[in-house]
Tab-separated table of C-alpha atoms in Angstrom:
chain	number	residue	atom	x	y	z
B	1	MET	CA	2.134	4.707	-41.307
B	2	ILE	CA	2.317	7.988	-43.196
B	3	GLU	CA	1.113	11.151	-41.547
B	4	PHE	CA	0.549	14.638	-42.953
B	5	ARG	CA	0.582	17.309	-40.239
B	6	GLY	CA	-0.646	20.779	-41.163
B	7	VAL	CA	0.883	20.503	-44.630
B	8	SER	CA	0.615	23.380	-47.090
B	9	LYS	CA	2.319	23.966	-50.419
B	10	THR	CA	2.509	27.249	-52.281
B	11	PHE	CA	4.442	27.092	-55.548
B	12	PRO	CA	6.821	29.930	-56.484
B	13	ASP	CA	4.252	31.332	-58.941
B	14	GLY	CA	1.831	31.796	-56.030
B	15	THR	CA	-0.403	28.791	-56.751
B	16	ARG	CA	-1.668	27.264	-53.520
B	17	ALA	CA	-1.674	23.575	-54.371
B	18	VAL	CA	-2.301	22.211	-50.890
B	19	VAL	CA	-3.752	24.042	-47.897
B	20	ASP	CA	-3.358	22.850	-44.295
B	21	VAL	CA	-3.777	19.124	-44.819
B	22	ASP	CA	-3.936	16.708	-41.893
B	23	ILE	CA	-4.361	13.053	-42.767
B	24	VAL	CA	-3.171	9.686	-41.498
B	25	ILE	CA	-2.486	6.943	-44.038
B	26	PRO	CA	-2.748	3.575	-42.287
B	27	PRO	CA	-0.162	0.874	-42.989
B	28	ARG	CA	-0.884	-2.123	-45.244
B	29	LYS	CA	-4.035	-0.501	-46.596
B	30	THR	CA	-4.826	1.299	-49.819
B	31	THR	CA	-5.511	5.000	-49.491
B	32	VAL	CA	-6.821	6.750	-52.588
B	33	PHE	CA	-6.598	10.501	-53.116
B	34	VAL	CA	-9.331	11.458	-55.534
B	35	GLY	CA	-10.212	14.837	-56.978
B	36	SER	CA	-10.320	16.825	-60.173
B	37	SER	CA	-7.167	18.370	-61.618
B	38	GLY	CA	-5.849	21.218	-59.498
B	39	SER	CA	-6.982	19.594	-56.265
B	40	GLY	CA	-3.414	18.982	-55.118
B	41	LYS	CA	-3.661	15.193	-54.972
B	42	THR	CA	-0.479	14.530	-56.973
B	43	THR	CA	1.346	17.211	-54.981
B	44	LEU	CA	0.429	15.401	-51.752
B	45	LEU	CA	1.621	12.085	-53.189
B	46	ARG	CA	4.943	13.584	-54.228
B	47	MET	CA	5.559	15.005	-50.775
B	48	ILE	CA	5.887	11.452	-49.471
B	49	ASN	CA	9.058	10.780	-51.497
B	50	ARG	CA	10.207	14.416	-51.476
B	51	MET	CA	9.628	15.059	-55.156
B	52	VAL	CA	7.886	18.103	-53.653
B	53	ASP	CA	8.752	19.646	-50.290
B	54	PRO	CA	5.942	21.271	-48.296
B	55	THR	CA	6.072	25.019	-47.685
B	56	SER	CA	4.910	24.395	-44.128
B	57	GLY	CA	3.960	21.414	-42.011
B	58	GLN	CA	5.437	17.944	-41.798
B	59	VAL	CA	5.172	14.625	-43.589
B	60	LEU	CA	6.117	11.688	-41.372
B	61	ILE	CA	6.803	8.071	-42.273
B	62	ASP	CA	6.657	5.845	-39.185
B	63	GLY	CA	7.191	8.912	-37.033
B	64	THR	CA	10.224	10.260	-38.915
B	65	ASP	CA	9.926	13.592	-40.717
B	66	VAL	CA	10.864	12.922	-44.367
B	67	ALA	CA	12.543	16.349	-44.449
B	68	THR	CA	15.340	14.788	-42.384
B	69	ARG	CA	15.859	12.026	-44.961
B	70	GLU	CA	18.211	12.311	-47.925
B	71	PRO	CA	15.844	12.476	-50.963
B	72	VAL	CA	17.697	10.039	-53.245
B	73	ALA	CA	17.977	7.340	-50.563
B	74	LEU	CA	14.383	7.938	-49.480
B	75	ARG	CA	13.084	7.483	-53.054
B	76	ARG	CA	15.045	4.282	-53.561
B	77	GLY	CA	13.103	2.770	-50.672
B	78	ILE	CA	9.636	3.740	-51.928
B	79	GLY	CA	7.937	2.184	-54.943
B	80	TYR	CA	6.616	4.611	-57.557
B	81	VAL	CA	4.298	3.903	-60.471
B	82	MET	CA	3.179	6.706	-62.742
B	83	GLN	CA	0.875	7.441	-65.638
B	84	ASN	CA	2.151	6.294	-69.049
B	85	SER	CA	4.289	3.860	-67.048
B	86	GLY	CA	7.299	6.250	-67.020
B	87	LEU	CA	9.475	3.393	-68.243
B	88	LEU	CA	12.954	4.261	-69.469
B	89	PRO	CA	12.600	3.859	-73.254
B	90	HIS	CA	16.259	2.968	-73.751
B	91	ARG	CA	16.240	0.064	-71.321
B	92	THR	CA	14.764	-3.368	-71.896
B	93	VAL	CA	11.879	-4.570	-69.770
B	94	ILE	CA	14.132	-6.541	-67.452
B	95	ASP	CA	16.559	-3.638	-67.012
B	96	ASN	CA	13.650	-1.326	-66.266
B	97	VAL	CA	12.364	-3.645	-63.551
B	98	ALA	CA	15.881	-4.034	-62.117
B	99	THR	CA	16.609	-0.277	-62.171
B	100	VAL	CA	16.301	0.493	-58.463
B	101	PRO	CA	18.051	-2.661	-57.152
B	102	LEU	CA	20.943	-1.836	-59.496
B	103	LEU	CA	20.980	1.780	-58.267
B	104	ARG	CA	21.194	0.373	-54.746
B	105	GLY	CA	24.226	-1.676	-55.747
B	106	ALA	CA	22.701	-5.134	-56.225
B	107	ARG	CA	24.631	-7.540	-58.435
B	108	LYS	CA	23.294	-7.576	-61.960
B	109	ARG	CA	22.683	-11.316	-62.011
B	110	ASP	CA	20.671	-11.247	-58.781
B	111	ALA	CA	18.714	-8.182	-59.854
B	112	HIS	CA	17.809	-9.791	-63.187
B	113	ALA	CA	16.776	-13.092	-61.583
B	114	HIS	CA	14.520	-11.205	-59.182
B	115	ALA	CA	13.144	-9.069	-62.035
B	116	LEU	CA	12.052	-12.208	-63.896
B	117	GLU	CA	10.163	-13.366	-60.791
B	118	LEU	CA	8.469	-9.964	-60.620
B	119	LEU	CA	7.291	-10.347	-64.233
B	120	ASP	CA	5.530	-13.526	-63.060
B	121	THR	CA	4.060	-11.635	-60.108
B	122	VAL	CA	2.446	-8.984	-62.323
B	123	GLY	CA	1.245	-11.535	-64.875
B	124	LEU	CA	3.696	-10.865	-67.703
B	125	ASP	CA	5.355	-13.572	-69.757
B	126	ARG	CA	9.114	-13.855	-69.238
B	127	SER	CA	9.617	-13.818	-73.014
B	128	LEU	CA	8.944	-10.060	-72.901
B	129	ALA	CA	12.039	-9.460	-70.750
B	130	ASP	CA	14.332	-8.441	-73.594
B	131	ARG	CA	11.895	-6.134	-75.360
B	132	TYR	CA	11.986	-2.377	-75.254
B	133	PRO	CA	8.987	-0.539	-73.766
B	134	SER	CA	7.903	0.765	-77.191
B	135	GLN	CA	7.398	-2.842	-78.262
B	136	LEU	CA	4.771	-3.443	-75.574
B	137	SER	CA	1.074	-2.558	-75.432
B	138	GLY	CA	-0.079	0.128	-73.004
B	139	GLY	CA	-1.392	-2.469	-70.555
B	140	GLN	CA	1.842	-4.458	-70.646
B	141	GLN	CA	3.880	-1.274	-70.057
B	142	GLN	CA	1.757	-0.475	-67.019
B	143	ARG	CA	2.375	-3.972	-65.619
B	144	VAL	CA	6.118	-3.493	-66.092
B	145	GLY	CA	5.736	-0.182	-64.236
B	146	VAL	CA	4.107	-1.999	-61.312
B	147	ALA	CA	6.809	-4.702	-61.332
B	148	ARG	CA	9.463	-1.971	-61.211
B	149	GLY	CA	7.670	-0.287	-58.310
B	150	LEU	CA	7.800	-3.560	-56.369
B	151	ALA	CA	11.430	-4.366	-57.194
B	152	VAL	CA	12.970	-3.483	-53.837
B	153	ASP	CA	9.991	-4.912	-51.938
B	154	PRO	CA	9.152	-1.471	-50.521
B	155	ASN	CA	6.698	-1.007	-47.672
B	156	ILE	CA	5.174	1.958	-49.463
B	157	LEU	CA	3.932	1.997	-53.054
B	158	LEU	CA	2.980	5.362	-54.564
B	159	MET	CA	0.761	5.199	-57.640
B	160	ASP	CA	0.103	8.396	-59.585
B	161	GLU	CA	-2.883	7.817	-61.894
B	162	PRO	CA	-1.218	4.618	-63.065
B	163	PHE	CA	-4.168	3.381	-65.115
B	164	GLY	CA	-5.237	6.764	-66.502
B	165	ALA	CA	-3.914	6.264	-70.022
B	166	VAL	CA	-5.157	2.767	-70.876
B	167	ASP	CA	-8.506	1.832	-72.388
B	168	PRO	CA	-11.401	0.886	-70.064
B	169	ILE	CA	-11.156	-2.888	-70.566
B	170	VAL	CA	-7.442	-2.994	-69.770
B	171	ARG	CA	-7.976	-0.592	-66.896
B	172	ALA	CA	-10.532	-2.922	-65.330
B	173	GLU	CA	-8.112	-5.819	-65.745
B	174	LEU	CA	-5.253	-3.884	-64.162
B	175	GLN	CA	-7.470	-2.791	-61.266
B	176	GLN	CA	-8.337	-6.421	-60.519
B	177	GLU	CA	-4.642	-7.327	-60.724
B	178	LEU	CA	-3.822	-4.610	-58.235
B	179	LEU	CA	-6.503	-5.863	-55.832
B	180	ARG	CA	-5.082	-9.389	-56.141
B	181	LEU	CA	-1.506	-8.161	-55.595
B	182	GLN	CA	-2.510	-6.039	-52.642
B	183	GLY	CA	-4.277	-9.047	-51.134
B	184	GLU	CA	-1.039	-11.023	-51.427
B	185	LEU	CA	1.518	-8.354	-50.569
B	186	GLY	CA	-0.248	-5.989	-48.152
B	187	LYS	CA	1.693	-2.832	-49.033
B	188	THR	CA	0.876	0.661	-47.872
B	189	VAL	CA	-0.499	1.861	-51.183
B	190	VAL	CA	-1.124	5.538	-51.841
B	191	PHE	CA	-3.054	5.897	-55.068
B	192	VAL	CA	-4.035	9.051	-56.953
B	193	THR	CA	-6.919	9.169	-59.419
B	194	HIS	CA	-9.621	11.482	-60.706
B	195	ASP	CA	-12.019	8.553	-61.155
B	196	ILE	CA	-14.343	8.129	-58.159
B	197	ASP	CA	-15.354	4.618	-59.245
B	198	GLU	CA	-11.708	3.569	-59.299
B	199	ALA	CA	-11.265	5.164	-55.873
B	200	PHE	CA	-14.207	3.259	-54.402
B	201	LEU	CA	-13.052	0.010	-55.998
B	202	LEU	CA	-9.460	0.142	-54.770
B	203	GLY	CA	-9.520	2.257	-51.633
B	204	ASP	CA	-9.785	1.097	-48.042
B	205	GLN	CA	-9.648	4.791	-47.267
B	206	VAL	CA	-10.783	7.346	-49.825
B	207	VAL	CA	-9.656	10.957	-49.487
B	208	ILE	CA	-11.784	13.365	-51.479
B	209	MET	CA	-9.924	16.540	-52.408
B	210	GLN	CA	-11.570	19.706	-53.634
B	211	HIS	CA	-10.155	22.386	-55.874
B	212	GLY	CA	-7.573	24.478	-54.024
B	213	GLY	CA	-5.979	21.580	-52.167
B	214	LYS	CA	-8.320	20.987	-49.253
B	215	ILE	CA	-9.594	17.650	-47.990
B	216	SER	CA	-13.380	17.409	-48.069
B	217	GLN	CA	-13.689	13.985	-46.537
B	218	ALA	CA	-11.465	11.042	-45.675
B	219	ALA	CA	-13.272	7.812	-44.882
B	220	SER	CA	-14.127	4.356	-46.174
B	221	PRO	CA	-16.235	4.204	-49.372
B	222	THR	CA	-19.175	2.906	-47.338
B	223	GLU	CA	-18.962	5.785	-44.871
B	224	ILE	CA	-18.661	8.361	-47.674
B	225	LEU	CA	-21.755	7.017	-49.426
B	226	ALA	CA	-23.677	6.785	-46.163
B	227	ASN	CA	-22.664	10.182	-44.818
B	228	PRO	CA	-21.209	12.544	-47.406
B	229	ALA	CA	-19.512	15.329	-45.446
B	230	ASP	CA	-20.929	18.146	-47.566
B	231	ASP	CA	-22.629	19.003	-50.842
B	232	PHE	CA	-19.328	18.904	-52.720
B	233	VAL	CA	-18.743	15.287	-51.697
B	234	ALA	CA	-22.330	14.309	-52.435
B	235	GLU	CA	-22.027	15.815	-55.889
B	236	PHE	CA	-18.580	14.337	-56.518
B	237	VAL	CA	-19.609	10.780	-55.689
B	238	GLY	CA	-22.826	11.223	-57.622
B	239	ALA	CA	-25.158	10.732	-54.648
B	240	ASP	CA	-27.025	13.933	-55.441
B	241	ARG	CA	-27.807	12.855	-59.006
B	242	GLY	CA	-29.177	9.538	-57.880
B	243	LYS	CA	-26.281	7.775	-59.587
B	244	ARG	CA	-25.697	5.926	-56.335
B	245	ALA	CA	-29.376	5.679	-55.389
B	246	LEU	CA	-30.069	2.174	-56.583
B	247	HIS	CA	-33.330	0.333	-56.579
B	248	ILE	CA	-34.427	-3.156	-57.514
B	249	THR	CA	-36.795	-4.403	-60.153
B	250	GLU	CA	-37.725	-7.943	-61.020
B	251	VAL	CA	-37.208	-9.209	-64.578
B	252	GLY	CA	-37.873	-12.816	-65.468
B	253	GLY	CA	-37.441	-14.006	-61.881
B	254	ARG	CA	-34.090	-12.251	-61.411
B	255	ARG	CA	-33.674	-9.099	-59.404
B	256	ILE	CA	-32.021	-6.359	-61.454
B	257	VAL	CA	-30.461	-3.345	-59.774
B	258	LEU	CA	-31.208	-0.015	-61.475
B	259	ASP	CA	-29.552	3.334	-60.823
B	260	GLY	CA	-31.373	6.620	-60.318
B	261	ASP	CA	-31.728	7.148	-64.077
B	262	GLY	CA	-33.289	3.706	-64.503
B	263	ARG	CA	-30.182	2.247	-66.156
B	264	ALA	CA	-29.291	-1.332	-65.304
B	265	ALA	CA	-26.336	-1.437	-62.883
B	266	GLY	CA	-26.223	-5.168	-62.137
B	267	VAL	CA	-27.949	-8.264	-60.864
B	268	LEU	CA	-28.639	-8.675	-57.172
B	269	ALA	CA	-26.896	-11.737	-55.804
B	270	SER	CA	-29.282	-13.820	-53.730
G	1	MET	CA	43.099	8.466	-113.928
G	2	THR	CA	46.782	8.240	-114.782
G	3	TRP	CA	47.418	11.193	-112.497
G	4	LEU	CA	45.710	9.392	-109.636
G	5	TRP	CA	47.605	6.112	-110.149
G	6	SER	CA	50.967	7.817	-110.183
G	7	ASN	CA	50.090	9.906	-107.102
G	8	LEU	CA	48.348	7.320	-104.932
G	9	ASP	CA	50.917	7.733	-102.179
G	10	LEU	CA	50.348	11.472	-102.029
G	11	VAL	CA	46.537	11.109	-101.955
G	12	GLY	CA	46.752	8.426	-99.250
G	13	GLU	CA	49.002	10.601	-97.133
G	14	LEU	CA	46.735	13.637	-97.564
G	15	ILE	CA	43.703	11.568	-96.543
G	16	LEU	CA	45.465	10.681	-93.275
G	17	VAL	CA	46.497	14.293	-92.730
G	18	HIS	CA	42.950	15.375	-93.451
G	19	LEU	CA	41.617	12.896	-90.899
G	20	ALA	CA	44.168	14.108	-88.344
G	21	LEU	CA	42.771	17.635	-88.774
G	22	SER	CA	39.058	16.922	-88.902
G	23	VAL	CA	38.546	14.030	-86.476
G	24	PRO	CA	39.974	15.849	-83.417
G	25	ALA	CA	37.945	18.935	-84.364
G	26	ILE	CA	34.753	16.853	-84.674
G	27	ILE	CA	35.316	15.151	-81.330
G	28	LEU	CA	36.228	18.399	-79.571
G	29	SER	CA	33.247	20.315	-80.907
G	30	PHE	CA	30.945	17.472	-79.835
G	31	VAL	CA	32.428	17.175	-76.355
G	32	ILE	CA	32.327	20.957	-75.815
G	33	SER	CA	28.835	21.439	-77.271
G	34	VAL	CA	27.082	18.786	-75.180
G	35	PRO	CA	27.580	20.589	-71.830
G	36	ILE	CA	26.810	23.979	-73.414
G	37	GLY	CA	23.646	22.524	-74.924
G	38	TRP	CA	22.708	21.024	-71.566
G	39	LEU	CA	23.175	24.394	-69.832
G	40	ALA	CA	21.005	26.090	-72.458
G	41	HIS	CA	18.380	23.404	-71.943
G	42	ARG	CA	18.536	23.450	-68.148
G	43	TYR	CA	18.650	27.191	-67.519
G	44	ALA	CA	16.154	28.923	-69.767
G	45	TRP	CA	17.645	32.369	-69.066
G	46	SER	CA	21.020	31.281	-70.492
G	47	ARG	CA	19.598	29.782	-73.648
G	48	GLY	CA	19.339	32.895	-75.815
G	49	VAL	CA	22.797	34.171	-74.904
G	50	LEU	CA	24.603	30.834	-75.254
G	51	LEU	CA	23.006	29.812	-78.515
G	52	SER	CA	23.379	33.249	-80.094
G	53	LEU	CA	27.054	33.509	-79.124
G	54	CYS	CA	27.790	30.080	-80.546
G	55	ALA	CA	25.868	30.782	-83.737
G	56	LEU	CA	27.813	34.044	-84.147
G	57	LEU	CA	31.025	32.017	-84.400
G	58	TYR	CA	29.801	30.795	-87.745
G	59	ALA	CA	29.562	34.356	-89.020
G	60	ILE	CA	33.342	34.825	-88.750
G	61	PRO	CA	34.835	34.438	-92.248
G	62	SER	CA	37.110	31.391	-92.252
G	63	LEU	CA	40.134	33.183	-93.703
G	64	ALA	CA	39.828	35.922	-91.116
G	65	MET	CA	39.642	33.263	-88.414
G	66	PHE	CA	42.788	31.541	-89.702
G	67	VAL	CA	44.658	34.825	-89.679
G	68	ALA	CA	43.331	35.937	-86.300
G	69	LEU	CA	44.011	32.707	-84.411
G	70	PRO	CA	47.836	32.443	-84.577
G	71	PRO	CA	48.484	35.639	-82.589
G	72	ILE	CA	45.993	34.455	-79.980
G	73	THR	CA	47.372	30.926	-79.659
G	74	GLY	CA	50.992	32.010	-80.157
G	75	LEU	CA	51.507	29.244	-82.689
G	76	GLY	CA	52.862	29.703	-86.212
G	77	LEU	CA	50.498	30.662	-89.039
G	78	ARG	CA	50.860	27.220	-90.570
G	79	SER	CA	50.439	25.190	-87.398
G	80	PRO	CA	47.712	22.565	-87.892
G	81	VAL	CA	46.632	23.213	-84.290
G	82	ASN	CA	45.223	26.584	-85.319
G	83	LEU	CA	43.191	24.892	-87.999
G	84	VAL	CA	41.876	22.301	-85.549
G	85	ILE	CA	40.827	25.115	-83.191
G	86	ALA	CA	39.088	26.986	-86.004
G	87	LEU	CA	37.277	23.860	-87.163
G	88	THR	CA	36.255	23.131	-83.579
G	89	LEU	CA	34.748	26.606	-83.196
G	90	TYR	CA	32.769	26.209	-86.427
G	91	GLY	CA	31.700	22.744	-85.311
G	92	ILE	CA	30.391	24.166	-82.040
G	93	ALA	CA	28.427	26.772	-83.959
G	94	VAL	CA	26.807	24.036	-86.017
G	95	ILE	CA	25.943	21.551	-83.267
G	96	VAL	CA	25.221	23.505	-80.089
G	97	ARG	CA	21.603	24.355	-80.892
G	98	THR	CA	20.932	20.743	-81.790
G	99	ALA	CA	22.522	19.711	-78.501
G	100	ALA	CA	20.104	21.955	-76.590
G	101	ASP	CA	17.194	20.571	-78.624
G	102	ALA	CA	18.438	17.047	-77.930
G	103	PHE	CA	18.079	17.514	-74.177
G	104	ASP	CA	14.703	19.229	-74.700
G	105	SER	CA	13.581	16.120	-76.581
G	106	VAL	CA	13.823	13.930	-73.491
G	107	ALA	CA	10.222	13.441	-72.305
G	108	SER	CA	9.561	15.162	-68.983
G	109	ASP	CA	7.673	12.174	-67.568
G	110	VAL	CA	10.735	9.989	-68.157
G	111	ARG	CA	12.854	12.588	-66.361
G	112	GLN	CA	10.410	12.698	-63.442
G	113	SER	CA	10.182	8.943	-63.372
G	114	ALA	CA	13.981	8.702	-63.113
G	115	THR	CA	13.932	11.162	-60.222
G	116	ALA	CA	11.158	9.222	-58.483
G	117	LEU	CA	13.120	5.982	-58.835
G	118	GLY	CA	16.006	7.533	-56.922
G	119	TYR	CA	18.499	8.616	-59.555
G	120	SER	CA	20.921	11.247	-58.295
G	121	ALA	CA	21.267	14.335	-60.507
G	122	ALA	CA	24.536	13.077	-62.007
G	123	GLY	CA	23.270	9.525	-62.364
G	124	ARG	CA	20.212	10.805	-64.159
G	125	PHE	CA	22.337	12.833	-66.595
G	126	TRP	CA	24.619	9.944	-67.548
G	127	GLY	CA	22.078	7.141	-67.264
G	128	VAL	CA	18.935	8.723	-68.657
G	129	GLU	CA	19.204	12.193	-70.185
G	130	LEU	CA	22.380	11.753	-72.232
G	131	PRO	CA	21.408	8.390	-73.764
G	132	LEU	CA	17.894	9.610	-74.561
G	133	ALA	CA	19.296	12.790	-76.118
G	134	GLY	CA	21.475	10.470	-78.229
G	135	PRO	CA	19.419	10.198	-81.423
G	136	VAL	CA	19.107	13.986	-81.798
G	137	LEU	CA	22.763	14.500	-80.785
G	138	LEU	CA	23.737	11.991	-83.459
G	139	SER	CA	21.836	13.890	-86.140
G	140	GLY	CA	23.720	17.044	-85.105
G	141	LEU	CA	27.015	15.188	-85.082
G	142	ARG	CA	26.459	13.954	-88.628
G	143	VAL	CA	26.092	17.527	-89.887
G	144	VAL	CA	29.304	18.499	-88.099
G	145	VAL	CA	31.163	15.533	-89.565
G	146	VAL	CA	30.291	16.460	-93.130
G	147	SER	CA	30.792	20.202	-92.709
G	148	THR	CA	34.116	19.800	-90.884
G	149	VAL	CA	35.594	17.418	-93.437
G	150	SER	CA	34.587	19.855	-96.136
G	151	LEU	CA	35.762	22.971	-94.297
G	152	ALA	CA	39.163	21.459	-93.460
G	153	THR	CA	40.134	21.843	-97.116
G	154	VAL	CA	40.196	25.637	-96.695
G	155	GLY	CA	43.384	25.265	-94.648
G	156	ALA	CA	45.230	24.656	-97.876
G	157	VAL	CA	44.855	28.347	-98.736
G	158	ILE	CA	47.034	29.310	-95.762
G	159	GLY	CA	49.398	26.415	-96.327
G	160	VAL	CA	48.118	23.751	-93.947
G	161	GLN	CA	48.261	20.428	-95.769
G	162	SER	CA	44.995	18.563	-96.353
G	163	LEU	CA	42.985	17.156	-99.245
G	164	GLY	CA	42.416	20.824	-100.066
G	165	SER	CA	46.068	20.987	-101.125
G	166	LEU	CA	45.006	18.985	-104.172
G	167	PHE	CA	42.694	21.860	-105.178
G	168	THR	CA	45.269	24.613	-104.693
G	169	ASP	CA	48.091	22.636	-106.250
G	170	GLY	CA	45.959	21.391	-109.140
G	171	PHE	CA	44.646	24.887	-109.734
G	172	GLN	CA	48.094	26.509	-109.781
G	173	ARG	CA	49.586	23.851	-112.045
G	174	GLY	CA	46.488	23.376	-114.199
G	175	ILE	CA	46.031	19.688	-113.442
G	176	GLU	CA	42.304	19.054	-113.681
G	177	ALA	CA	42.557	15.416	-112.528
G	178	GLU	CA	44.194	16.547	-109.307
G	179	ILE	CA	41.359	18.984	-108.536
G	180	ILE	CA	38.714	16.358	-109.252
G	181	THR	CA	40.577	13.818	-107.112
G	182	GLY	CA	40.597	16.302	-104.251
G	183	ILE	CA	36.872	16.919	-104.487
G	184	VAL	CA	35.919	13.246	-104.827
G	185	ALA	CA	38.248	12.161	-102.017
G	186	THR	CA	36.805	14.825	-99.698
G	187	ILE	CA	33.252	13.766	-100.423
G	188	LEU	CA	34.045	10.062	-100.008
G	189	LEU	CA	35.824	10.730	-96.723
G	190	ALA	CA	32.827	12.694	-95.443
G	191	LEU	CA	30.453	9.918	-96.466
G	192	LEU	CA	32.642	7.285	-94.816
G	193	LEU	CA	32.774	9.135	-91.500
G	194	ASP	CA	29.030	9.793	-91.671
G	195	TRP	CA	28.406	6.079	-92.212
G	196	LEU	CA	30.627	5.238	-89.249
G	197	CYS	CA	28.532	7.596	-87.096
G	198	VAL	CA	25.320	5.892	-88.195
G	199	MET	CA	26.781	2.465	-87.430
G	200	ALA	CA	28.034	3.592	-84.023
G	201	GLY	CA	24.554	4.975	-83.332
G	202	ARG	CA	22.898	1.647	-84.122
G	203	LEU	CA	25.373	-0.151	-81.898
G	204	LEU	CA	25.061	2.257	-78.965
G	205	MET	CA	21.320	2.931	-79.270
G	206	PRO	CA	19.646	-0.308	-80.301
G	207	TRP	CA	16.391	0.958	-78.797
G	208	SER	CA	16.030	3.848	-81.246
G	209	GLY	CA	15.498	3.753	-84.964
G	210	PRO	CA	12.783	1.895	-86.802
G	211	ARG	CA	10.543	-0.024	-84.451
G	212	ARG	CA	11.104	-3.721	-84.892
G	213	SER	CA	7.955	-5.386	-86.034
G	214	ARG	CA	7.757	-9.001	-85.142
G	215	ARG	CA	5.074	-11.567	-85.067
G	216	PRO	CA	3.639	-11.894	-81.593
G	217	ALA	CA	4.752	-15.013	-79.789
G	218	LEU	CA	2.053	-17.386	-78.600
G	219	SER	CA	2.595	-16.179	-75.058
G	220	ASP	CA	1.565	-12.655	-76.060
G	221	VAL	CA	-1.781	-13.614	-77.475
G	222	ARG	CA	-3.676	-13.378	-74.208
G	223	SER	CA	-2.552	-9.854	-73.474
G	224	ILE	CA	-2.907	-8.758	-77.086
G	225	GLU	CA	-6.507	-9.915	-77.111
G	226	ALA	CA	-7.151	-8.011	-73.947
G	227	ASP	CA	-5.310	-4.939	-75.126
G	228	PRO	CA	-5.651	-3.988	-78.766
G	229	ALA	CA	-3.281	-1.052	-78.315
């Protein structure tokens, strides 16, 4: 369990990125921080592995304040996947995946054997192991990034807009992969995105952040749609524009679901 | 040509002497410039001062430098060590800005990613920043190699033996073939060392350079179809 207690962050230039945040991130679930840029969502994520230290307040992992943990050791125990994969361009795929185990002193042979298994886990062919990241497509790079994040079998996986830079088709594929993986592995996933649809798809808990680093609402997608906490949330999830107000029409014996603008959103399963 | 054939021993010996002067200077200027370049990259406030001071070194006329160094080092006017020091200082002037640029060229998301993975500051420098700065550092090194090999000939004017001695000697005695031999040998030596640098770069940095294009293996087809990038 990860817990933010009264956390604020003011950067040296005076920017208030996060203001008095209290939130509990339940274990073995996916929590998604969603908001536009400048809402402090990435800052919150980075406080978990001490890439950023709060100005005031505490971040606790299983009851221990992370401020008491040595940052390098802390980070080696937490998986991290970032936008544009963040792969090391001078290391082959297999070396990238094995990076953290090797930093932790694993034997190279063991680390490589395990890395090959992880390529299977994320749906990559083992023949890609000796390539350099620049020789992979964007989607493949992102999969390698996920494999690397899982390499030490961490309890916590931090994902900072990991699918932000790939095209929509690949993004949808990667999202489904993540749902499958999460079903198998049951990690505590903390995911950051600016895409509300992605947040609703992946999140057990969705945390909606507003500009200036405040939490507007933290709840399940169902709860947020049913009871948006305020106008900002209603607008952000599109409830006010009728984007989420669906209705049904019958076409050729099948019931088609239309959104508020009358655009087809799907077929109603019987 | 007859001059060259009858003086092969002399030319061979001068090539070795020339290498003994320039190679240590090249290595020293590289090793000294990398940390200076890193400091200039890391601490923005130091950049202007460090880079300007190093560039100023190049403004010192070489003869003046050769005359000024011996009293400072306490070594004789004709000691090759003075020449190596002078060449090192000029080398630093040439490469230090490139060294700073080389560290700037490392993408910030790669740097952040390395931090997030749990690299210590030192581990990140040796394992990530230095190798990724490599291609730009190499381009700077190649300029230093060529300029140092060329500049080392100037030592001949103050009596330090090198391939430059072929110019001074040939000039004094009016032997044109000797002058031409000196020039050609200097150029060939510079080209050889430059080529060695390029080869070392390919060996040490197989990930850089032209992107290998290869036909996709059958196993790739699924992901390629799904991802046209």
